[in-house]
XYZ file of C-alpha atoms in Angstrom:
76
model
C 0.000 0.000 0.000
C 2.858 2.370 0.839
C 4.447 1.757 -2.576
C 1.175 2.662 -4.279
C 0.877 5.897 -2.325
C 4.482 6.859 -3.116
C 3.952 6.084 -6.809
C 0.809 8.236 -6.901
C 2.641 11.080 -5.145
C 5.530 10.818 -7.612
C 3.148 10.928 -10.571
C 1.387 13.979 -9.161
C 4.718 15.730 -8.566
C 5.817 15.011 -12.138
C 2.544 16.393 -13.510
C 2.805 19.511 -11.335
C 6.393 19.908 -12.540
C 5.257 19.812 -16.171
C 2.667 22.491 -15.477
C 5.217 24.695 -13.728
C 7.667 24.257 -16.622
C 4.912 25.432 -18.976
C 4.591 28.531 -16.786
C 8.397 29.027 -16.878
C 8.914 28.600 -13.133
C 12.332 27.437 -11.920
C 10.642 25.609 -9.031
C 9.421 23.112 -11.637
C 12.824 21.465 -11.734
C 12.735 20.794 -7.983
C 9.228 19.354 -8.097
C 9.949 17.242 -11.178
C 13.238 15.960 -9.735
C 11.494 14.886 -6.515
C 8.825 13.036 -8.511
C 11.424 11.326 -10.705
C 13.449 10.291 -7.655
C 10.406 8.767 -5.935
C 9.421 6.927 -9.113
C 12.992 5.627 -9.464
C 12.937 4.263 -5.907
C 9.583 2.538 -6.354
C 10.617 0.992 -9.667
C 13.787 -0.247 -7.971
C 11.794 -1.825 -5.137
C 9.527 -3.599 -7.608
C 12.545 -4.729 -9.671
C 11.570 -2.773 -12.772
C 15.211 -1.984 -13.449
C 14.833 -0.415 -16.894
C 12.124 1.969 -15.694
C 14.173 2.747 -12.611
C 17.140 3.610 -14.832
C 14.973 5.831 -17.040
C 13.614 7.699 -14.017
C 17.185 8.148 -12.784
C 18.196 9.606 -16.163
C 15.215 11.977 -16.009
C 16.187 12.920 -12.441
C 19.715 13.798 -13.581
C 18.333 15.768 -16.547
C 16.134 17.790 -14.192
C 19.148 18.649 -12.051
C 21.078 19.600 -15.202
C 18.191 21.771 -16.426
C 17.985 23.521 -13.064
C 21.723 24.260 -13.112
C 21.550 25.631 -16.670
C 18.524 27.794 -15.858
C 20.134 29.097 -12.674
C 23.341 30.110 -14.469
C 21.332 31.754 -17.253
C 19.427 33.808 -14.643
C 22.677 34.931 -13.047
C 24.035 36.170 -16.391
C 21.022 38.436 -16.936
């Protein structure tokens, strides 16, 4: 039951992150990264290794996007 709740929370966080990205909010990267991390953990627990790896890649890409956006804001 706990895994299901965490998976639902991760999906909601990812969807909220997409909406915030559409609104050009830097907070979107934090929300999306948290959702990707939770999804990665759950997929690892359920031995869905490929999906866990894909969520990890998305997690890293969110961190990379946040760093790029932050440096771009500092240059302005």
